[in-house]
Structures are given as C-alpha cells and as structure tokens.
C-alpha cells in the first residue's frame, strides 16, 4: 500500500506545524505540499527539524492542488479558508478543516460545494475529550450525583473550560432524553467559604476549575450512586493532543461524499 | 403512586439482608415478605435495625406468594432457587435473581417458565462496573495502548479480579469488531524485576492487581494515544454496591415478558 | 507477650462500638470492660456480632477500674468524660480520649491530674489525614501553585470540610515559616460561571468541595510547578478510619507520663 | 536586586538547551555565557527562539569564566566536566552539576577542589519526584500495605523506572529505621495470570509498570491501613521537569562552601 498523499494549508502556524510534524512522523502518510503565503519559498524543515520534499512552503492553494494531494488539512482562519475550500471542492479533493468562525451562510455554501466530495469541519479534534463526553452522556442516566473537575495551566484566563461546559450540557441532555429527573440537590446548609461548592451550570451540574503551574489540560467527570463512584478522566499531556483526531478524520474523509461537522460520528454510534 | 410491594428470598443471608435494608430505606418500595427457612418466625428487625411488617422471616416461597408481592428478589443458592422461581413464574410474579450456578438445563427450563412474565438473572449487579466495561469497549478502538489497574482489600485471594478479566475481554472484543489491530507491543527490553509489567491477558492487555489493607474494590482502565490518556475508573466504597443495580432491575422487570440474562440491557444500547 | 487489657467508656455509642469491635478483632488486645450506663447489664455481643467477657455493659467507671485495664479508651461527651478521666488519673490508668468540648479550665485540670500518667486527647484520629497534612506542609515551600479538592457523601451539610480547611492553614503556615511568598495569583479574567474557581482560604489556597452520593471522605492536595504536579490524596473508605489512630495512641500512651493533645507527635517529628 | 549572572556548559545539548531557555524565561537570572565547543561562534538564539547576549556559543570554560558568572550550570559528560569543574573551583565560581558518571576518585578530588566554594552534583533534579520519595518515607512506618504504580510512554525500554526502585528502597529503609515489621504478606493463593501482582522489590514492596502511548512520566505510591488509603503521586508533564530543581540548586549553591551531593537537603530536613 502506498502512503496517502497529504497537503497542509497554514503549515507555518502553531497548529499547522504540529500537523506537518505528525504527517512526517506517522507511517502511512506522505507530506506532498505545505502552504503558507507568508513563508512562501522557505524550507520549513529547520522549523520542524525534518527534511521532506513537501517542506518548501508554497504560496497558495493552487500550488498545492498541482501536487495532487489525496487529502488536504486546513488549520488557518475563516476568510482565507473559505475560498481555499471552494477550490479544493472544485478539484474533488477531500478536506479536513480545523478552522473555526465560518458564518452560517459560508457553512451552507461549503455544504453545497462538497456534495460528492468528503469534507470534515470540526472545532474539537481531541479524541479523548470527545470520548470522555460520550462516556459521560452514556453514564449520566444511571447516577444520582455528578461533579466535574477540570485543571489547566496557570496561564488560562477563562474558567470553566469550554470542554467542561460542553460536557455538562451533554450530561443534562442525556438525562433529559432518558426521562431521568435532575441530580440530587446539594444539601450544603453551612457554606463556610464562598465558592467552595463550585460553579453551577445547566441547573445542577457543578464544575470546579483548578489552575496550576505545571498542569496542561485535564478533565474529570465523577458520577456517584449508592456505595460507588464512576470517574471518567481525560489528560492532555501536551498541546498536540488534537493530532490523533486529525489523522482519524483524514482516514475517514476519503470515504465520505459530503460535508460532515464534528468527528463524533467517527467515534462510534451517536 | 403507591409503593411497589417487594418480597425477598434469602432475607437472612449476607446479600439478602443488604437488599432488605435497601428496600426499607428507599422511597417507593415496601417490603411485604422476607423468606428465610432457617430463621422462620424470627423478627429480622433487630438484625437490620428496623421495624417493618415484612420482617418476620417466613418459612417458604408459598408464604411469600400469599402476600402478593409485585416483584420478588432472590439471592440464595441454585438448588433452592430453581424450584422457588418455577413457583413464582406459575404465580405470574416477576423475579430479580442474583443467584448463580444454574445448569444449562435449568436456565432453559426457567426461560420456558417465564414466558409472559418478567425475570432478570444476573451475576453482576454493579451498575458502575458494567458501565465502566461499556465505556471501555466504546473507547477501545481509538487508542494504541491500554493498561488495567485493579486494587482490592488484602484478604482477596484471587488475582486478577473477575471484573478486570471481563473488562480485558470486552476491550479486545471491541477492537476485533471494529477491525482494529492489537494494541502497541510492549518495548520493554530491560525488565529489571520479574512481573513488573503485569499480567498479559487476551493477547495484549496487561492487568496490574494491587492488594491493600483499607482498599475495597477499585478498577481503572487507562487508554493512551499520542499526547493524551483517557481513564475510566470505578470505585466501590462498600460491599452493598450491588444495590442500585438490583433496584434498577426491579423497576424494569415488571415491563418484561420473558427471562433476561444480565442487566446490561437496562444500561443503554449494547 | 500477653494481650493488652483494654477498657472502653461509651461502648454503646456509634464510635465506641466501632472501637470495641476493633479491640476484639485486632491481635494483641483484650477487651476487659465496656461501660455504657444506659445499657448496663446488657450483653453487647449481639450488637457487635461477637462474644467476649468484656461485652456485658457496665454501669460506671468504677466497675471498669475494678477490672484493672492497662489503657482506657473514651469516646463519650465532655461532661461525663471529665469526671471519669479524673478517676482514671487517680487510679494511674492511662487514657486515650476522643471526646471533644472540654473547656480550657477542664483541660488545665486534666493536665494536672495526669502528671505522671499517660493521656492522649485528640479531635482527629485519622492517621492518613494527619499524614496528608504533614506531607502537604513539607511540600508547600517548593511549588508555585496549590489547589485542594475534597469529596464527601451527599448528606454532608458543611463545606469545605474541616480537614481541608486545616490543611490549607498548614500549607500557608509552612510557606510562611520557609519565608516563601504566596502562591501564584489566579489569572482568571473571564469567569464564565460564578464559583467555578472554588473558595479561597488563607489568602491564596483554593478549596473545591464535591458532594456525591456513594463517596465517603476524600481529600486531595495538588501542588504544581514548572512541568510537574505532586498530588497527595487521602481516601477514607468507611467511618471506622479513626481506628488505626486510636490503636496507635493506645500503644504509645503507656510510655507517656503526661497529657498530650493530638496524635501528630506519634507520626514522626513535627 | 540585579539578576544573577549564569553561565551554562553544554548549552547545545538536549538538557543544556532547556536550561538556557529556562534561564532566559525566569525573572531574576541573566544568561551571560553559553559554552558548546561543537557550536562555537554560532548564535543559539534560533534554536531557542530567543535573543540574548549570552547566546553566542563559546568554545571553552575559560571563555565562560572571563564573563564572570556568579553560578555555572553543567550538564555535559563526566570526562569534560571533571576538568571544567576543577577550573571553576579554582576561579571560585559555584557550580550546579547534572553530569553523572564521575569515578569515586574524581568525586573525592572535586570535594577537595570545592573546599570553600559551593558545588551541587545531583543525578535527579526533579523536585516533585524527590518530595514524593520523602513523603513516602515519612508515611511508610504507619501503614500495613504499600503498592507502587508507575506509568511511562511506550518508548521506555526499562521497567520498573529508576525512580520507582529508589522509592521502594527508601520506603523499606524508613520502616527499618522506625523498627516496623515488613508490610502485610500477599495472600494471593489463586494467581490466574502470571505477573498480575507486579514485581517484588526489597522484600515486600510491589511495583507495577505501565507503558502507554501518550503518558510521560508518572509515579504513584499507595499506602493502606484499616479503612483508608494514602496516595502520593507525581506527574511529569514534559521532559523539562528538572528545571525547577536546577533553579533551586542555583539559588542555594551560593550559600554553600563545599561540595554537596543531591538536592534533597534543599527540600527540608532529611
């Protein structure tokens, strides 16, 4: 079996360069074209610590298309991305897109453009985080209590994390679908320190946000019922944890014939 | 809504008395008859620290049937249980059965007897353990590594635990069904202490059994892929952790019209 | 070596009966007298599931002294306890006391009474919790971040737990003694849910209190510095977790010649 | 207060370049000279993504001494390091040394050379790992059971980890010093899978080594006694976790007047 020919848009960016590195390292893939207008003509090899034919940064998507990639990965920004994706669709090249911020109208037009061609647009490529949410949703109807704890590095300025908020939402949705009542109400009548019981979202799920130097990104959902607890925990040990999800999408996108939003569908039945 | 009328067979046993205690404590249930031939006529209240009409131990299943329970719970032993269950089926009373050790022939005959009447026979009523296995099976196809760690009290004489062995089996089954290859092979070339890498089951899943005074029953499945790990952990904090599963089965058995093995089906799609 | 002869005051109480059970189970100890005025003359054996000479409840401390115990354990209430302890001191019998609520004057008078006789009065006999605090104090000067997470059963009405508050205090004390500045300030500028960052105590330690059905009593201190975290976690799996601390105090009290407050001194240098 | 002037030997190496990066990032330090004979004259800034005067790689220790650093950090190899350290001692410049492999004779001669000048030579600069061991040693006498679990990335070829072996040794030492008997003997009589109970070291401590893609370096010591467990856990989230320990040694070495082995002494009383 020959390696799958991959092109990368936004190859010089923070995420794009991680993607390039992963493509170069993983067996089964070949990096045939890397696009970054600002770095056009420059060898990206030094930045990535690698040598590879595809590492001379190309100016635009046309240069990339001329290399006939089987799949193109795009982590850029919505304005540039939208036009590039239309050109890929026209050239019948499947795309995996981590760019966010498309308008509803752009999404509709991308949907039309990719009729007959695979395309995956997702805001979250962390396989582990998605599976954590899915497990949490599956378990939610069978417990009386739940608490979410998330820990991130001390530079994070928002709390709770987006993933913890989405997890809370999925948990309450799952209970509603299963016709289960809300979780046990908090019985704290003597709150000695304001905030100790965490932040309440979606009615009755509490989130506790820890900020610690040395932490990276960690999420924990703890369910409780009589005499037992069930804990689902995701630990990201560095910021390239989106890579396995991108590669999963690359593997699946060639079998699609339309635009799909999110990679959840590749992680088992929804 | 009136309380559901419950009868318990084997009420004086270790598990049976926990079941009685739970029925007495949980709102929505009424204990109407407790059977234990060896304790016939004795008030079980002192043992359970409770007063309740149903607590005078009855001699046999006929005495129990005469109280018209809506569901009967049976944690006894296979020989007695088989005959009792046939009588319950005849009386059209649904049963939840934790007794194990039925022969294939007995199971077949129970299946026939309960045509039209609900019956649940299960060897594992721990909701959390079953959901842990289900989550593990769901996640198994998406990771390259897995390790199982289980910890039990220091009196446990077998290792690994039955639950950890069953979890390993479900993980490898799930991978096979998803057409995924085995997990990454162990690269340890310098094993400095025999046994440090745990026990290998089902080809490539490793189990590590901890035995600690003060532990109860704890299981952890850790999956890994690039830059991230996903951990699913179940903690039983005491030996009555089967109670929520029994109550779930009691709630569901009245809607059944046949014999069902295991409570997995009540915990979401399989 | 013969078994140590133990007397128990308050043997019919919740804690007292656990202490009796432990004395009966642990090798090296003999229960020679159990006092409970309300149950005087009654055989406690049924309550404890045991047979033992000392299990007939005695009326008062004099009856207990007449059995010549080597150590007496007292978990009752301050009014009764104070007078009983004076009598034990007079009889030169060492005491281990979990009773709380003595006035300053009573403590002073007990101190005088136990000159020459060992006595240990402590409000916390959980060895693990005390060692957790001690480890936390030792580590506190070497990290830039700390967060405390505690989880308890859903019936607990106060938050945060007393142990977590005491742990926070010891952490900030240890930093002060080591001339270390406070921990890193929280950088959260976008708090999306009130309370998500927990409750702040002692200036800069945050505590997160979880309440879950099925949990018992769990405390976790997480320290962070560049690229690493250190976690110290204590899990109580049932309410008899004070027993090892009581037995430790029993073993040590015979070597004392005065009143000591707290069992910290038995757990290594302070 | 002016920044402390730091020199780095082996600045182009894997560890050395992490040290340079940390010196450039941390307030309070100035990188005044970086030595790497193979890269002499080359600007290390590109490699480190930084600009700084000290980033032109110097040829030898003399060039470094001429910049009058207040402390020199050395992560090279024993042969070169030995001679460089003698020159630093002669120039009265304190040194922090991560180089390993000195002979006994070299250590003795370094001890003589650094009479009157501070020098720290250590094989382990991970503050968290050292504190974990220290906590474990402190707790060891008070529990009846212990198990060690360590998890590393799937490329690690040796098992158990050096840190887990050292931790086991410290635990058994601490028990011996406290005149405590060994831990509870394993009661497993039905070992269903060879190796499941881990590897036994130092008589009765069991180590369980997990190897997982996505893990970095994690160690956990779990102690147990009646009704409770105490867990001490260290997580390294990336390979630069030695940096806080190096900076701690830099801060302390100027106050020393001799050679010290290990940084344990800076982490509280031993």
Short mmCIF file of C-alpha atoms in Angstrom, two decimals, chain C:
data_model
loop_
_atom_site.label_atom_id
_atom_site.label_comp_id
_atom_site.label_asym_id
_atom_site.label_seq_id
_atom_site.Cartn_x
_atom_site.Cartn_y
_atom_site.Cartn_z
CA UNK C 1 3.58 -11.47 75.35
CA UNK C 2 0.12 -11.27 76.88
CA UNK C 3 -2.60 -9.13 75.31
CA UNK C 4 -3.02 -5.57 76.49
CA UNK C 5 -6.08 -5.23 78.73
CA UNK C 6 -8.37 -2.52 77.37
CA UNK C 7 -11.44 -0.82 78.82
CA UNK C 8 -13.87 1.23 76.75
CA UNK C 9 -16.09 4.07 78.00
CA UNK C 10 -19.12 4.84 75.85
CA UNK C 11 -19.11 1.33 74.41
CA UNK C 12 -22.69 1.54 73.16
CA UNK C 13 -22.16 4.69 71.13
CA UNK C 14 -21.53 4.84 67.38
CA UNK C 15 -17.79 5.36 67.71
CA UNK C 16 -17.46 3.39 70.93
CA UNK C 17 -18.95 0.28 69.40
CA UNK C 18 -16.52 0.51 66.46
CA UNK C 19 -13.70 0.76 68.95
CA UNK C 20 -14.98 -2.33 70.78
CA UNK C 21 -15.19 -4.23 67.53
CA UNK C 22 -11.61 -3.27 66.62
CA UNK C 23 -10.29 -4.31 70.04
CA UNK C 24 -12.00 -7.68 69.64
CA UNK C 25 -10.57 -8.18 66.14
CA UNK C 26 -7.02 -6.93 66.47
CA UNK C 27 -4.49 -9.37 67.87
CA UNK C 28 -2.62 -8.12 70.91
CA UNK C 29 -5.57 -6.53 72.72
CA UNK C 30 -8.18 -7.89 75.13
CA UNK C 31 -11.44 -6.10 75.89
CA UNK C 32 -11.82 -6.44 79.65
CA UNK C 33 -14.54 -3.89 80.39
CA UNK C 34 -17.13 -1.97 78.38
CA UNK C 35 -19.05 0.83 80.07
CA UNK C 36 -22.36 2.26 78.95
CA UNK C 37 -24.74 3.42 81.73
CA UNK C 38 -27.83 3.27 79.52
CA UNK C 39 -27.12 -0.36 78.54
CA UNK C 40 -25.84 -1.55 81.94
CA UNK C 41 -26.14 -5.31 82.32
CA UNK C 42 -26.90 -5.90 78.65
CA UNK C 43 -24.67 -8.16 76.55
CA UNK C 44 -23.21 -6.01 73.76
CA UNK C 45 -22.23 -9.14 71.89
CA UNK C 46 -25.36 -9.20 69.76
CA UNK C 47 -24.82 -5.60 68.63
CA UNK C 48 -21.22 -6.36 67.72
CA UNK C 49 -21.75 -9.88 66.48
CA UNK C 50 -19.20 -11.13 68.99
CA UNK C 51 -18.78 -12.99 72.22
CA UNK C 52 -16.35 -11.66 74.78
CA UNK C 53 -16.14 -11.43 78.52
CA UNK C 54 -15.92 -7.64 78.47
CA UNK C 55 -19.12 -7.28 76.50
CA UNK C 56 -21.57 -7.08 79.38
CA UNK C 57 -22.07 -3.31 79.62
CA UNK C 58 -21.01 -1.92 83.00
CA UNK C 59 -22.70 0.94 84.74
CA UNK C 60 -19.77 3.22 85.57
CA UNK C 61 -16.08 3.90 85.51
CA UNK C 62 -15.60 2.31 88.94
CA UNK C 63 -16.78 -1.04 87.59
CA UNK C 64 -14.30 -0.59 84.76
CA UNK C 65 -11.42 0.32 87.08
CA UNK C 66 -12.09 -2.81 89.11
CA UNK C 67 -11.16 -4.88 86.02
CA UNK C 68 -7.67 -3.31 86.06
CA UNK C 69 -7.44 -2.29 82.40
CA UNK C 70 -3.99 -1.20 81.21
CA UNK C 71 -5.46 1.50 78.99
CA UNK C 72 -8.95 3.02 78.79
CA UNK C 73 -10.44 4.45 75.60
CA UNK C 74 -13.08 7.16 75.98
CA UNK C 75 -15.38 8.43 73.23
CA UNK C 76 -18.29 9.92 75.16
CA UNK C 77 -19.19 13.54 75.85
CA UNK C 78 -17.25 16.18 77.75
CA UNK C 79 -19.35 16.43 80.94
CA UNK C 80 -19.28 12.73 81.82
CA UNK C 81 -15.81 12.27 80.40
CA UNK C 82 -14.16 14.91 82.56
CA UNK C 83 -15.13 13.24 85.81
CA UNK C 84 -14.33 9.76 84.54
CA UNK C 85 -10.89 10.86 83.42
CA UNK C 86 -10.09 12.32 86.83
CA UNK C 87 -10.90 8.94 88.37
CA UNK C 88 -8.72 7.13 85.83
CA UNK C 89 -5.83 9.50 86.58
CA UNK C 90 -6.23 8.82 90.26
CA UNK C 91 -6.14 5.09 89.58
CA UNK C 92 -2.98 5.61 87.48
CA UNK C 93 -4.67 4.21 84.36
CA UNK C 94 -3.58 5.77 81.04
CA UNK C 95 -6.38 7.05 78.80
CA UNK C 96 -6.94 7.66 75.07
CA UNK C 97 -9.70 10.22 74.64
CA UNK C 98 -11.65 11.16 71.51
CA UNK C 99 -14.20 13.19 73.42
CA UNK C 100 -14.16 16.87 72.43
CA UNK C 101 -15.61 20.00 74.01
CA UNK C 102 -13.58 20.29 77.20
CA UNK C 103 -13.30 23.85 78.49
CA UNK C 104 -9.87 25.45 78.88
CA UNK C 105 -10.21 25.05 82.62
CA UNK C 106 -11.05 21.36 82.31
CA UNK C 107 -8.07 20.83 80.03
CA UNK C 108 -5.82 22.54 82.58
CA UNK C 109 -7.18 20.38 85.39
CA UNK C 110 -6.80 17.21 83.30
CA UNK C 111 -3.21 18.24 82.60
CA UNK C 112 -2.57 18.41 86.34
CA UNK C 113 -4.39 15.15 87.07
CA UNK C 114 -2.34 13.23 84.51
CA UNK C 115 1.06 14.33 85.78
CA UNK C 116 2.93 11.03 85.86
CA UNK C 117 0.25 9.13 83.91
CA UNK C 118 -0.14 8.99 80.14
CA UNK C 119 -3.16 10.57 78.48
CA UNK C 120 -3.86 11.42 74.83
CA UNK C 121 -6.76 13.72 73.90
CA UNK C 122 -7.28 14.23 70.17
CA UNK C 123 -10.01 15.54 67.90
CA UNK C 124 -8.65 13.74 64.82
CA UNK C 125 -7.51 10.13 64.94
CA UNK C 126 -7.30 9.63 61.18
CA UNK C 127 -3.66 8.68 60.62
CA UNK C 128 -3.96 9.15 56.88
CA UNK C 129 -5.47 12.64 57.14
CA UNK C 130 -2.79 13.75 59.58
CA UNK C 131 -0.01 12.37 57.39
CA UNK C 132 -1.58 14.03 54.34
CA UNK C 133 -1.41 17.38 56.12
CA UNK C 134 2.13 16.74 57.20
CA UNK C 135 3.22 15.84 53.63
CA UNK C 136 1.42 18.92 52.32
CA UNK C 137 3.22 21.16 54.81
CA UNK C 138 6.54 19.63 53.83
CA UNK C 139 5.94 20.19 50.11
CA UNK C 140 4.34 23.62 50.30
CA UNK C 141 7.51 25.73 50.11
CA UNK C 142 8.64 24.19 46.81
CA UNK C 143 5.70 24.81 44.47
CA UNK C 144 4.11 27.89 42.92
CA UNK C 145 0.53 26.63 42.83
CA UNK C 146 -1.77 24.61 45.03
CA UNK C 147 -5.42 23.53 44.92
CA UNK C 148 -7.35 21.36 47.37
CA UNK C 149 -10.19 19.11 46.24
CA UNK C 150 -12.34 17.29 48.79
CA UNK C 151 -15.25 14.94 48.10
CA UNK C 152 -17.81 13.72 50.62
CA UNK C 153 -21.14 11.91 50.62
CA UNK C 154 -24.21 13.90 49.68
CA UNK C 155 -25.51 14.14 53.26
CA UNK C 156 -22.70 16.38 54.44
CA UNK C 157 -24.10 19.84 55.15
CA UNK C 158 -20.95 21.86 55.70
CA UNK C 159 -18.42 22.87 53.05
CA UNK C 160 -15.48 22.92 52.89
CA UNK C 161 -14.63 20.02 55.21
CA UNK C 162 -12.81 20.79 58.45
CA UNK C 163 -9.85 18.71 57.30
CA UNK C 164 -9.48 20.71 54.08
CA UNK C 165 -9.57 23.99 55.99
CA UNK C 166 -6.96 22.75 58.43
CA UNK C 167 -4.82 21.51 55.52
CA UNK C 168 -4.97 24.94 53.85
CA UNK C 169 -3.90 26.58 57.09
CA UNK C 170 -0.94 24.24 57.49
CA UNK C 171 0.15 24.88 53.91
CA UNK C 172 0.20 28.65 54.32
CA UNK C 173 1.92 28.31 57.71
CA UNK C 174 4.63 26.13 56.17
CA UNK C 175 5.27 28.69 53.43
CA UNK C 176 5.49 31.49 55.94
CA UNK C 177 7.97 29.57 58.08
CA UNK C 178 10.06 28.89 54.96
CA UNK C 179 9.96 32.58 54.01
CA UNK C 180 8.30 31.78 50.71
CA UNK C 181 5.98 34.28 49.04
CA UNK C 182 2.31 33.43 48.43
CA UNK C 183 1.30 31.11 45.63
CA UNK C 184 0.83 32.37 42.05
CA UNK C 185 -2.12 34.69 41.77
CA UNK C 186 -5.11 33.44 39.82
CA UNK C 187 -5.13 34.89 36.29
CA UNK C 188 -8.76 34.16 35.52
CA UNK C 189 -10.10 37.26 33.80
CA UNK C 190 -13.07 35.59 32.16
CA UNK C 191 -15.03 33.80 34.88
CA UNK C 192 -17.96 32.38 32.94
CA UNK C 193 -19.65 30.68 35.90
CA UNK C 194 -19.65 32.13 39.42
CA UNK C 195 -17.86 29.88 41.91
CA UNK C 196 -16.06 27.77 39.31
CA UNK C 197 -12.66 28.71 40.74
CA UNK C 198 -13.61 27.40 44.17
CA UNK C 199 -13.43 29.03 47.59
CA UNK C 200 -10.35 31.00 48.67
CA UNK C 201 -8.95 30.48 52.15
CA UNK C 202 -5.88 31.82 53.91
CA UNK C 203 -5.18 34.30 51.17
CA UNK C 204 -4.45 32.13 48.20
CA UNK C 205 -5.34 28.48 48.69
CA UNK C 206 -8.44 27.40 46.82
CA UNK C 207 -10.70 24.60 48.03
CA UNK C 208 -13.18 22.73 45.85
CA UNK C 209 -15.85 20.74 47.68
CA UNK C 210 -17.59 17.88 45.87
CA UNK C 211 -20.70 16.22 47.27
CA UNK C 212 -21.55 12.87 45.75
CA UNK C 213 -23.78 10.01 46.68
CA UNK C 214 -21.52 6.99 47.05
CA UNK C 215 -18.47 8.98 48.13
CA UNK C 216 -17.26 8.65 51.72
CA UNK C 217 -14.47 11.10 52.68
CA UNK C 218 -11.70 12.02 50.24
CA UNK C 219 -9.13 14.79 50.26
CA UNK C 220 -6.60 15.72 47.60
CA UNK C 221 -3.90 18.39 47.68
CA UNK C 222 -2.37 19.17 44.27
CA UNK C 223 0.83 21.19 44.04
CA UNK C 224 2.24 22.49 40.76
CA UNK C 225 5.49 23.90 39.48
CA UNK C 226 7.03 24.01 36.01
CA UNK C 227 6.22 20.82 34.07
CA UNK C 228 5.03 18.78 37.04
CA UNK C 229 2.41 18.29 39.68
CA UNK C 230 2.54 16.49 43.02
CA UNK C 231 -0.69 15.12 44.46
CA UNK C 232 -1.30 13.88 47.99
CA UNK C 233 -4.60 12.09 48.41
CA UNK C 234 -6.37 10.53 51.37
CA UNK C 235 -9.37 8.23 50.94
CA UNK C 236 -11.46 7.08 53.88
CA UNK C 237 -13.43 4.11 52.74
CA UNK C 238 -15.62 3.94 55.81
CA UNK C 239 -16.30 5.73 59.03
CA UNK C 240 -14.12 3.48 61.14
CA UNK C 241 -10.99 5.05 59.66
CA UNK C 242 -10.16 6.52 63.06
CA UNK C 243 -9.40 3.05 64.44
CA UNK C 244 -5.71 2.77 63.40
CA UNK C 245 -5.07 6.14 65.03
CA UNK C 246 -6.76 5.05 68.26
CA UNK C 247 -4.70 1.86 68.37
CA UNK C 248 -1.52 3.84 67.71
CA UNK C 249 -2.38 6.12 70.63
CA UNK C 250 -3.12 3.09 72.84
CA UNK C 251 0.31 1.66 72.03
CA UNK C 252 2.08 4.92 72.80
CA UNK C 253 0.12 6.20 75.81
CA UNK C 254 1.65 3.68 78.19
CA UNK C 255 5.07 5.23 77.50
CA UNK C 256 3.88 8.75 78.33
CA UNK C 257 3.92 10.43 81.73
CA UNK C 258 1.64 13.38 80.99
CA UNK C 259 -1.30 14.67 78.94
CA UNK C 260 -0.62 15.06 75.21
CA UNK C 261 -3.01 16.80 72.79
CA UNK C 262 -3.24 15.33 69.29
CA UNK C 263 -1.57 12.24 67.85
CA UNK C 264 0.70 14.16 65.47
CA UNK C 265 3.68 13.57 67.72
CA UNK C 266 3.35 9.82 67.18
CA UNK C 267 3.59 10.24 63.41
CA UNK C 268 7.19 11.45 63.21
CA UNK C 269 8.92 14.69 64.10
CA UNK C 270 6.77 17.80 63.94
#
